[in-house]
Short mmCIF file of N, CA and C in Angstrom, two decimals:
data_model
loop_
_atom_site.label_atom_id
_atom_site.label_comp_id
_atom_site.label_asym_id
_atom_site.label_seq_id
_atom_site.Cartn_x
_atom_site.Cartn_y
_atom_site.Cartn_z
N MET A 1 77.40 93.98 21.15
CA MET A 1 77.98 95.30 21.18
C MET A 1 77.12 96.27 20.39
N LYS A 2 76.55 95.82 19.27
CA LYS A 2 75.73 96.69 18.45
C LYS A 2 74.56 97.24 19.27
N ASN A 3 73.93 96.37 20.06
CA ASN A 3 72.83 96.83 20.90
C ASN A 3 73.30 97.83 21.94
N VAL A 4 74.49 97.61 22.48
CA VAL A 4 75.04 98.54 23.46
C VAL A 4 75.21 99.91 22.83
N LEU A 5 75.78 99.94 21.62
CA LEU A 5 76.02 101.23 20.97
C LEU A 5 74.72 101.92 20.60
N LEU A 6 73.69 101.17 20.26
CA LEU A 6 72.41 101.80 19.95
C LEU A 6 71.82 102.50 21.17
N THR A 7 72.11 101.97 22.35
CA THR A 7 71.59 102.61 23.56
C THR A 7 72.31 103.90 23.88
N LEU A 8 73.44 104.13 23.23
CA LEU A 8 74.24 105.32 23.53
C LEU A 8 73.85 106.53 22.70
N THR A 9 72.86 106.40 21.86
CA THR A 9 72.53 107.49 20.95
C THR A 9 71.91 108.69 21.64
N ALA A 10 71.38 108.51 22.80
CA ALA A 10 70.79 109.64 23.51
C ALA A 10 71.89 110.60 23.95
N ALA A 11 71.80 111.83 23.55
CA ALA A 11 72.84 112.82 23.84
C ALA A 11 73.06 113.00 25.34
N ALA A 12 72.04 112.76 26.14
CA ALA A 12 72.17 112.93 27.58
C ALA A 12 73.19 111.97 28.18
N LEU A 13 73.51 110.91 27.48
CA LEU A 13 74.44 109.93 28.02
C LEU A 13 75.89 110.26 27.71
N LEU A 14 76.12 111.28 26.94
CA LEU A 14 77.47 111.64 26.54
C LEU A 14 77.88 112.93 27.23
N SER A 15 79.10 112.97 27.69
CA SER A 15 79.60 114.17 28.34
C SER A 15 80.13 115.19 27.36
N GLY A 16 80.17 114.85 26.09
CA GLY A 16 80.65 115.77 25.07
C GLY A 16 82.02 115.39 24.58
N ALA A 17 82.51 116.11 23.60
CA ALA A 17 83.80 115.82 23.01
C ALA A 17 84.91 116.06 24.03
N ALA A 18 85.86 115.18 24.01
CA ALA A 18 87.01 115.32 24.89
C ALA A 18 88.00 116.31 24.28
N LEU A 19 88.79 116.93 25.10
CA LEU A 19 89.78 117.88 24.62
C LEU A 19 91.08 117.15 24.32
N ALA A 20 91.95 117.78 23.55
CA ALA A 20 93.22 117.17 23.17
C ALA A 20 94.28 117.29 24.27
N ALA A 21 94.05 118.10 25.29
CA ALA A 21 95.00 118.25 26.39
C ALA A 21 94.97 116.99 27.26
N PRO A 22 96.08 116.69 27.96
CA PRO A 22 96.09 115.52 28.83
C PRO A 22 94.97 115.58 29.87
N VAL A 23 94.34 114.43 30.09
CA VAL A 23 93.23 114.32 31.03
C VAL A 23 93.54 113.20 32.01
N LYS A 24 93.40 113.47 33.30
CA LYS A 24 93.56 112.44 34.32
C LYS A 24 92.17 111.88 34.61
N LEU A 25 92.01 110.58 34.43
CA LEU A 25 90.72 109.96 34.72
C LEU A 25 90.49 109.98 36.23
N GLN A 26 89.26 110.22 36.63
CA GLN A 26 88.96 110.37 38.06
C GLN A 26 89.01 109.06 38.82
N THR A 27 88.50 107.98 38.24
CA THR A 27 88.37 106.72 38.99
C THR A 27 89.40 105.67 38.60
N VAL A 28 90.30 106.01 37.69
CA VAL A 28 91.33 105.09 37.22
C VAL A 28 92.66 105.85 37.22
N PRO A 29 93.76 105.24 37.70
CA PRO A 29 95.02 105.97 37.78
C PRO A 29 95.72 106.09 36.41
N VAL A 30 95.07 106.81 35.50
CA VAL A 30 95.57 106.95 34.14
C VAL A 30 95.42 108.40 33.69
N THR A 31 96.43 108.87 32.97
CA THR A 31 96.35 110.14 32.27
C THR A 31 96.46 109.81 30.79
N LEU A 32 95.67 110.49 29.96
CA LEU A 32 95.69 110.23 28.53
C LEU A 32 95.35 111.49 27.78
N GLU A 33 95.51 111.43 26.46
CA GLU A 33 95.21 112.58 25.60
C GLU A 33 94.11 112.19 24.62
N PRO A 34 92.84 112.39 25.01
CA PRO A 34 91.75 112.04 24.10
C PRO A 34 91.64 113.03 22.95
N SER A 35 91.14 112.55 21.85
CA SER A 35 90.92 113.36 20.66
C SER A 35 89.56 114.04 20.76
N ALA A 36 89.42 115.13 20.02
CA ALA A 36 88.11 115.77 19.93
C ALA A 36 87.12 114.86 19.21
N ARG A 37 87.62 113.80 18.57
CA ARG A 37 86.76 112.84 17.87
C ARG A 37 86.32 111.69 18.78
N LEU A 38 86.58 111.82 20.07
CA LEU A 38 86.11 110.84 21.05
C LEU A 38 85.15 111.51 22.01
N LEU A 39 84.13 110.80 22.37
CA LEU A 39 83.16 111.27 23.36
C LEU A 39 83.38 110.49 24.64
N THR A 40 83.05 111.09 25.76
CA THR A 40 83.18 110.45 27.05
C THR A 40 81.80 110.10 27.57
N LEU A 41 81.60 108.85 27.96
CA LEU A 41 80.32 108.49 28.56
C LEU A 41 80.30 108.96 30.01
N ASN A 42 79.17 109.55 30.41
CA ASN A 42 79.03 109.91 31.82
C ASN A 42 78.56 108.67 32.58
N ASP A 43 78.38 108.80 33.89
CA ASP A 43 78.00 107.64 34.71
C ASP A 43 76.71 106.98 34.25
N ALA A 44 75.72 107.79 33.86
CA ALA A 44 74.44 107.23 33.39
C ALA A 44 74.65 106.47 32.08
N GLY A 45 75.48 106.99 31.20
CA GLY A 45 75.76 106.32 29.93
C GLY A 45 76.48 105.01 30.13
N ILE A 46 77.44 104.99 31.06
CA ILE A 46 78.16 103.75 31.36
C ILE A 46 77.20 102.72 31.94
N ALA A 47 76.34 103.13 32.86
CA ALA A 47 75.38 102.20 33.47
C ALA A 47 74.42 101.63 32.43
N LYS A 48 74.01 102.45 31.47
CA LYS A 48 73.09 101.98 30.43
C LYS A 48 73.79 101.03 29.47
N ALA A 49 75.03 101.35 29.10
CA ALA A 49 75.78 100.51 28.16
C ALA A 49 76.26 99.22 28.79
N PHE A 50 76.52 99.25 30.10
CA PHE A 50 77.02 98.08 30.83
C PHE A 50 76.11 97.85 32.03
N PRO A 51 74.93 97.24 31.82
CA PRO A 51 73.92 97.12 32.87
C PRO A 51 74.37 96.33 34.10
N SER A 52 75.24 95.35 33.93
CA SER A 52 75.70 94.55 35.06
C SER A 52 76.77 95.31 35.83
N SER A 53 76.50 95.60 37.09
CA SER A 53 77.48 96.34 37.88
C SER A 53 78.76 95.53 38.08
N ALA A 54 78.67 94.21 37.98
CA ALA A 54 79.85 93.36 38.16
C ALA A 54 80.85 93.52 37.02
N SER A 55 80.39 93.87 35.83
CA SER A 55 81.30 94.00 34.69
C SER A 55 81.34 95.43 34.14
N ARG A 56 80.91 96.39 34.94
CA ARG A 56 80.85 97.78 34.49
C ARG A 56 82.22 98.45 34.63
N PRO A 57 82.76 99.01 33.55
CA PRO A 57 84.04 99.71 33.64
C PRO A 57 83.90 101.05 34.36
N GLU A 58 85.04 101.58 34.78
CA GLU A 58 85.04 102.86 35.50
C GLU A 58 84.96 104.06 34.56
N ALA A 59 85.51 103.93 33.37
CA ALA A 59 85.51 105.03 32.41
C ALA A 59 85.37 104.46 31.01
N VAL A 60 84.65 105.19 30.13
CA VAL A 60 84.43 104.72 28.75
C VAL A 60 84.48 105.90 27.80
N PHE A 61 85.23 105.73 26.73
CA PHE A 61 85.23 106.65 25.60
C PHE A 61 84.59 105.93 24.43
N VAL A 62 83.97 106.69 23.53
CA VAL A 62 83.36 106.12 22.34
C VAL A 62 83.69 107.05 21.17
N THR A 63 83.95 106.45 20.01
CA THR A 63 84.23 107.28 18.84
C THR A 63 82.98 108.06 18.46
N GLU A 64 83.18 109.17 17.76
CA GLU A 64 82.06 110.06 17.45
C GLU A 64 80.97 109.37 16.61
N ASP A 65 81.33 108.30 15.87
CA ASP A 65 80.32 107.56 15.12
C ASP A 65 79.66 106.47 15.98
N LEU A 66 80.01 106.40 17.26
CA LEU A 66 79.47 105.45 18.24
C LEU A 66 79.74 103.99 17.85
N LYS A 67 80.84 103.74 17.16
CA LYS A 67 81.14 102.39 16.67
C LYS A 67 82.24 101.68 17.44
N VAL A 68 83.12 102.42 18.11
CA VAL A 68 84.23 101.81 18.84
C VAL A 68 84.20 102.31 20.28
N THR A 69 84.25 101.39 21.24
CA THR A 69 84.32 101.77 22.64
C THR A 69 85.71 101.48 23.19
N VAL A 70 86.14 102.33 24.11
CA VAL A 70 87.40 102.15 24.83
C VAL A 70 87.04 102.22 26.31
N ALA A 71 87.07 101.07 26.97
CA ALA A 71 86.61 100.97 28.36
C ALA A 71 87.79 100.72 29.29
N PHE A 72 87.79 101.38 30.45
CA PHE A 72 88.84 101.27 31.45
C PHE A 72 88.28 100.57 32.68
N ASP A 73 88.95 99.51 33.10
CA ASP A 73 88.52 98.72 34.25
C ASP A 73 89.72 98.48 35.15
N TRP A 74 89.69 99.04 36.35
CA TRP A 74 90.77 98.87 37.32
C TRP A 74 90.31 97.83 38.32
N ARG A 75 90.75 96.61 38.13
CA ARG A 75 90.26 95.46 38.89
C ARG A 75 90.97 95.30 40.23
N GLU A 76 90.29 94.60 41.13
CA GLU A 76 90.85 94.34 42.46
C GLU A 76 91.96 93.29 42.41
N ALA A 77 92.06 92.54 41.32
CA ALA A 77 93.07 91.49 41.20
C ALA A 77 94.47 92.08 41.33
N PRO A 78 95.30 91.47 42.17
CA PRO A 78 96.66 92.01 42.33
C PRO A 78 97.50 91.72 41.09
N LEU A 79 98.35 92.68 40.73
CA LEU A 79 99.30 92.48 39.63
C LEU A 79 100.47 93.43 39.83
N ALA A 80 101.65 92.86 39.94
CA ALA A 80 102.87 93.65 40.01
C ALA A 80 103.40 93.80 38.59
N THR A 81 104.13 94.86 38.34
CA THR A 81 104.65 95.12 37.00
C THR A 81 105.41 93.93 36.41
N PRO A 82 106.26 93.22 37.16
CA PRO A 82 106.96 92.08 36.56
C PRO A 82 106.02 90.94 36.11
N GLY A 83 104.79 90.94 36.57
CA GLY A 83 103.84 89.88 36.21
C GLY A 83 103.05 90.13 34.94
N VAL A 84 103.27 91.27 34.27
CA VAL A 84 102.48 91.61 33.08
C VAL A 84 102.65 90.57 31.98
N THR A 85 103.87 90.13 31.73
CA THR A 85 104.11 89.13 30.67
C THR A 85 103.39 87.83 30.98
N GLU A 86 103.50 87.35 32.21
CA GLU A 86 102.85 86.09 32.60
C GLU A 86 101.33 86.19 32.47
N VAL A 87 100.74 87.28 32.95
CA VAL A 87 99.29 87.45 32.86
C VAL A 87 98.84 87.51 31.40
N THR A 88 99.61 88.20 30.57
CA THR A 88 99.27 88.30 29.15
C THR A 88 99.28 86.93 28.49
N ASN A 89 100.33 86.15 28.73
CA ASN A 89 100.42 84.81 28.14
C ASN A 89 99.31 83.90 28.64
N ARG A 90 99.03 83.95 29.93
CA ARG A 90 97.99 83.11 30.51
C ARG A 90 96.61 83.50 29.97
N PHE A 91 96.35 84.79 29.85
CA PHE A 91 95.06 85.27 29.35
C PHE A 91 94.85 84.84 27.90
N ALA A 92 95.89 84.99 27.07
CA ALA A 92 95.78 84.59 25.66
C ALA A 92 95.53 83.09 25.54
N ALA A 93 96.20 82.29 26.35
CA ALA A 93 95.99 80.83 26.32
C ALA A 93 94.56 80.49 26.74
N ASN A 94 94.05 81.16 27.76
CA ASN A 94 92.68 80.91 28.21
C ASN A 94 91.66 81.28 27.14
N LEU A 95 91.91 82.36 26.41
CA LEU A 95 91.01 82.74 25.32
C LEU A 95 90.88 81.62 24.30
N ARG A 96 92.03 81.07 23.92
CA ARG A 96 92.03 80.00 22.92
C ARG A 96 91.18 78.81 23.35
N SER A 97 91.18 78.53 24.64
CA SER A 97 90.45 77.36 25.12
C SER A 97 89.01 77.66 25.54
N GLN A 98 88.68 78.92 25.81
CA GLN A 98 87.37 79.21 26.38
C GLN A 98 86.42 80.00 25.49
N VAL A 99 86.92 80.64 24.43
CA VAL A 99 86.05 81.45 23.58
C VAL A 99 85.65 80.62 22.35
N PRO A 100 84.36 80.30 22.22
CA PRO A 100 83.93 79.52 21.06
C PRO A 100 84.08 80.33 19.77
N ASN A 101 84.43 79.66 18.70
CA ASN A 101 84.55 80.27 17.38
C ASN A 101 85.60 81.37 17.29
N LEU A 102 86.59 81.34 18.17
CA LEU A 102 87.66 82.32 18.13
C LEU A 102 88.36 82.19 16.77
N LYS A 103 88.42 83.29 16.04
CA LYS A 103 89.03 83.25 14.70
C LYS A 103 90.53 83.51 14.77
N THR A 104 90.93 84.56 15.47
CA THR A 104 92.35 84.88 15.60
C THR A 104 92.63 85.37 17.00
N VAL A 105 93.86 85.20 17.43
CA VAL A 105 94.31 85.78 18.69
C VAL A 105 95.81 86.03 18.56
N ARG A 106 96.20 87.26 18.93
CA ARG A 106 97.61 87.66 18.95
C ARG A 106 97.88 88.28 20.30
N SER A 107 99.07 88.05 20.80
CA SER A 107 99.43 88.69 22.06
C SER A 107 100.90 89.08 22.04
N ALA A 108 101.20 90.12 22.79
CA ALA A 108 102.57 90.62 22.91
C ALA A 108 102.62 91.52 24.13
N VAL A 109 103.83 91.83 24.55
CA VAL A 109 104.02 92.84 25.59
C VAL A 109 104.65 94.04 24.89
N VAL A 110 104.01 95.20 25.05
CA VAL A 110 104.46 96.43 24.40
C VAL A 110 104.74 97.48 25.47
N GLN A 111 105.54 98.46 25.12
CA GLN A 111 105.85 99.57 26.02
C GLN A 111 104.96 100.76 25.65
N VAL A 112 104.24 101.28 26.61
CA VAL A 112 103.43 102.49 26.41
C VAL A 112 103.68 103.39 27.61
N GLY A 113 104.09 104.60 27.35
CA GLY A 113 104.35 105.54 28.45
C GLY A 113 105.41 105.05 29.41
N GLY A 114 106.39 104.29 28.91
CA GLY A 114 107.46 103.80 29.76
C GLY A 114 107.08 102.63 30.64
N GLN A 115 105.95 102.02 30.37
CA GLN A 115 105.47 100.91 31.20
C GLN A 115 105.09 99.73 30.31
N PRO A 116 105.33 98.49 30.79
CA PRO A 116 104.92 97.33 29.99
C PRO A 116 103.40 97.13 30.05
N TRP A 117 102.82 96.89 28.89
CA TRP A 117 101.40 96.58 28.76
C TRP A 117 101.28 95.28 27.97
N GLY A 118 100.47 94.36 28.46
CA GLY A 118 100.13 93.19 27.67
C GLY A 118 99.08 93.60 26.65
N GLN A 119 99.27 93.19 25.41
CA GLN A 119 98.31 93.51 24.35
C GLN A 119 97.78 92.20 23.78
N ILE A 120 96.48 92.02 23.85
CA ILE A 120 95.83 90.83 23.31
C ILE A 120 94.76 91.30 22.34
N ILE A 121 94.86 90.85 21.11
CA ILE A 121 93.88 91.21 20.08
C ILE A 121 93.26 89.92 19.57
N PHE A 122 91.92 89.87 19.58
CA PHE A 122 91.27 88.67 19.05
C PHE A 122 90.04 89.04 18.25
N THR A 123 89.65 88.14 17.36
CA THR A 123 88.45 88.34 16.55
C THR A 123 87.55 87.12 16.69
N THR A 124 86.26 87.39 16.62
CA THR A 124 85.25 86.34 16.64
C THR A 124 84.24 86.65 15.53
N PRO A 125 83.53 85.63 15.07
CA PRO A 125 82.52 85.90 14.03
C PRO A 125 81.42 86.80 14.57
N GLY A 126 80.92 87.67 13.71
CA GLY A 126 79.83 88.55 14.07
C GLY A 126 78.81 88.58 12.95
N GLN A 127 77.71 89.27 13.17
CA GLN A 127 76.69 89.39 12.13
C GLN A 127 77.13 90.44 11.12
N GLY A 128 77.45 90.01 9.92
CA GLY A 128 77.84 90.93 8.86
C GLY A 128 79.31 91.31 8.88
N ASP A 129 79.96 91.26 10.02
CA ASP A 129 81.37 91.60 10.14
C ASP A 129 81.91 90.93 11.40
N ASP A 130 83.18 90.59 11.38
CA ASP A 130 83.80 90.00 12.56
C ASP A 130 83.93 91.04 13.67
N ARG A 131 83.91 90.56 14.91
CA ARG A 131 84.12 91.41 16.07
C ARG A 131 85.60 91.44 16.39
N ARG A 132 86.12 92.63 16.71
CA ARG A 132 87.52 92.79 17.09
C ARG A 132 87.56 93.32 18.51
N VAL A 133 88.34 92.65 19.35
CA VAL A 133 88.51 93.10 20.73
C VAL A 133 90.01 93.16 21.00
N GLU A 134 90.43 94.29 21.53
CA GLU A 134 91.82 94.45 21.95
C GLU A 134 91.81 94.76 23.43
N MET A 135 92.62 94.02 24.16
CA MET A 135 92.75 94.26 25.59
C MET A 135 94.19 94.66 25.88
N LEU A 136 94.34 95.74 26.64
CA LEU A 136 95.64 96.18 27.11
C LEU A 136 95.65 95.99 28.61
N LEU A 137 96.65 95.28 29.12
CA LEU A 137 96.72 94.92 30.54
C LEU A 137 98.02 95.45 31.14
N THR A 138 97.93 96.06 32.31
CA THR A 138 99.14 96.49 33.01
C THR A 138 98.88 96.55 34.51
N SER A 139 99.93 96.84 35.24
CA SER A 139 99.84 97.01 36.68
C SER A 139 99.69 98.50 36.99
N ALA A 140 98.75 98.82 37.85
CA ALA A 140 98.54 100.19 38.31
C ALA A 140 98.25 100.14 39.80
N GLY A 141 99.14 100.68 40.59
CA GLY A 141 98.95 100.64 42.04
C GLY A 141 98.90 99.22 42.57
N GLY A 142 99.62 98.30 41.92
CA GLY A 142 99.63 96.91 42.37
C GLY A 142 98.39 96.12 41.97
N ARG A 143 97.51 96.73 41.16
CA ARG A 143 96.28 96.07 40.71
C ARG A 143 96.27 95.98 39.19
N LEU A 144 95.43 95.10 38.67
CA LEU A 144 95.29 94.89 37.23
C LEU A 144 94.43 96.00 36.61
N LEU A 145 95.01 96.69 35.64
CA LEU A 145 94.30 97.70 34.87
C LEU A 145 94.07 97.13 33.48
N VAL A 146 92.81 97.14 33.03
CA VAL A 146 92.46 96.60 31.72
C VAL A 146 91.79 97.70 30.90
N VAL A 147 92.30 97.90 29.68
CA VAL A 147 91.69 98.80 28.72
C VAL A 147 91.18 97.91 27.59
N THR A 148 89.87 97.96 27.32
CA THR A 148 89.28 97.12 26.29
C THR A 148 88.76 97.99 25.16
N ILE A 149 89.25 97.71 23.96
CA ILE A 149 88.84 98.42 22.74
C ILE A 149 88.01 97.44 21.93
N ALA A 150 86.73 97.73 21.72
CA ALA A 150 85.84 96.77 21.09
C ALA A 150 85.04 97.40 19.95
N SER A 151 84.90 96.64 18.86
CA SER A 151 84.14 97.11 17.70
C SER A 151 84.07 96.00 16.66
N ASN A 152 83.38 96.28 15.58
CA ASN A 152 83.47 95.44 14.40
C ASN A 152 84.79 95.76 13.71
N VAL A 153 85.31 94.82 12.92
CA VAL A 153 86.59 95.00 12.24
C VAL A 153 86.57 96.23 11.34
N LYS A 154 85.54 96.39 10.53
CA LYS A 154 85.46 97.53 9.61
C LYS A 154 85.36 98.86 10.36
N ASP A 155 84.59 98.88 11.44
CA ASP A 155 84.45 100.11 12.22
C ASP A 155 85.77 100.49 12.88
N TYR A 156 86.51 99.49 13.34
CA TYR A 156 87.82 99.76 13.91
C TYR A 156 88.74 100.37 12.85
N SER A 157 88.74 99.78 11.67
CA SER A 157 89.60 100.28 10.59
C SER A 157 89.32 101.75 10.30
N ARG A 158 88.04 102.14 10.29
CA ARG A 158 87.68 103.54 10.03
C ARG A 158 88.12 104.48 11.15
N ASN A 159 88.23 103.97 12.35
CA ASN A 159 88.56 104.79 13.52
C ASN A 159 89.95 104.49 14.09
N GLU A 160 90.74 103.74 13.38
CA GLU A 160 92.01 103.25 13.93
C GLU A 160 92.94 104.37 14.38
N ASN A 161 93.09 105.43 13.60
CA ASN A 161 94.01 106.50 13.98
C ASN A 161 93.62 107.13 15.32
N VAL A 162 92.35 107.41 15.50
CA VAL A 162 91.88 108.02 16.75
C VAL A 162 92.13 107.09 17.93
N VAL A 163 91.82 105.81 17.75
CA VAL A 163 91.97 104.84 18.83
C VAL A 163 93.45 104.60 19.15
N ARG A 164 94.29 104.46 18.14
CA ARG A 164 95.73 104.22 18.35
C ARG A 164 96.37 105.43 19.04
N ASN A 165 95.97 106.63 18.65
CA ASN A 165 96.51 107.83 19.31
C ASN A 165 96.14 107.86 20.78
N LEU A 166 94.91 107.48 21.11
CA LEU A 166 94.49 107.43 22.50
C LEU A 166 95.31 106.38 23.24
N ALA A 167 95.41 105.18 22.68
CA ALA A 167 96.14 104.09 23.34
C ALA A 167 97.61 104.44 23.54
N SER A 168 98.21 105.10 22.58
CA SER A 168 99.64 105.44 22.71
C SER A 168 99.89 106.58 23.70
N SER A 169 98.83 107.28 24.09
CA SER A 169 99.00 108.38 25.04
C SER A 169 98.82 107.95 26.50
N LEU A 170 98.48 106.68 26.74
CA LEU A 170 98.22 106.21 28.10
C LEU A 170 99.44 106.34 29.00
N ARG A 171 99.22 106.88 30.18
CA ARG A 171 100.26 107.00 31.20
C ARG A 171 99.65 106.59 32.53
N VAL A 172 100.25 105.61 33.20
CA VAL A 172 99.76 105.19 34.51
C VAL A 172 100.30 106.16 35.55
N ASN A 173 99.39 106.66 36.40
CA ASN A 173 99.78 107.63 37.44
C ASN A 173 100.35 106.92 38.65
#
């Protein structure tokens, strides 16, 4: 992730500070309220940060210090709203068995914008600081919508208010 963030330093890859008014994402059925302390990656920035088109998210925000990314991925996998709990439990169990050196993993189903979201937070060892990844999973248009918040633990702590405010403003269209 550190290398990914270093590639984002070129100003041409950023669309600029987001406004505090609600914003409907163009390629993902989500409306949210980004902070002026979040930058939006444009298509070139997303392609540079996520070189593999197979794992490239549709939309990405990054904190102004370029330390925390919030990526939106609307997958082709089918998911109905009643299946959010099952998918969350299954995903958390798979993490425990498939991620080497997994330090912690927590999962729950939370309500955001009147909709159930699976929340999975896990940490893995990193260079100098542990890596923290939070995944929010829900159904959008009958498909799986994944929001991934990734950073080092310390960087997340410094940016937690901005990231939590963004996450709590999510509304599926």
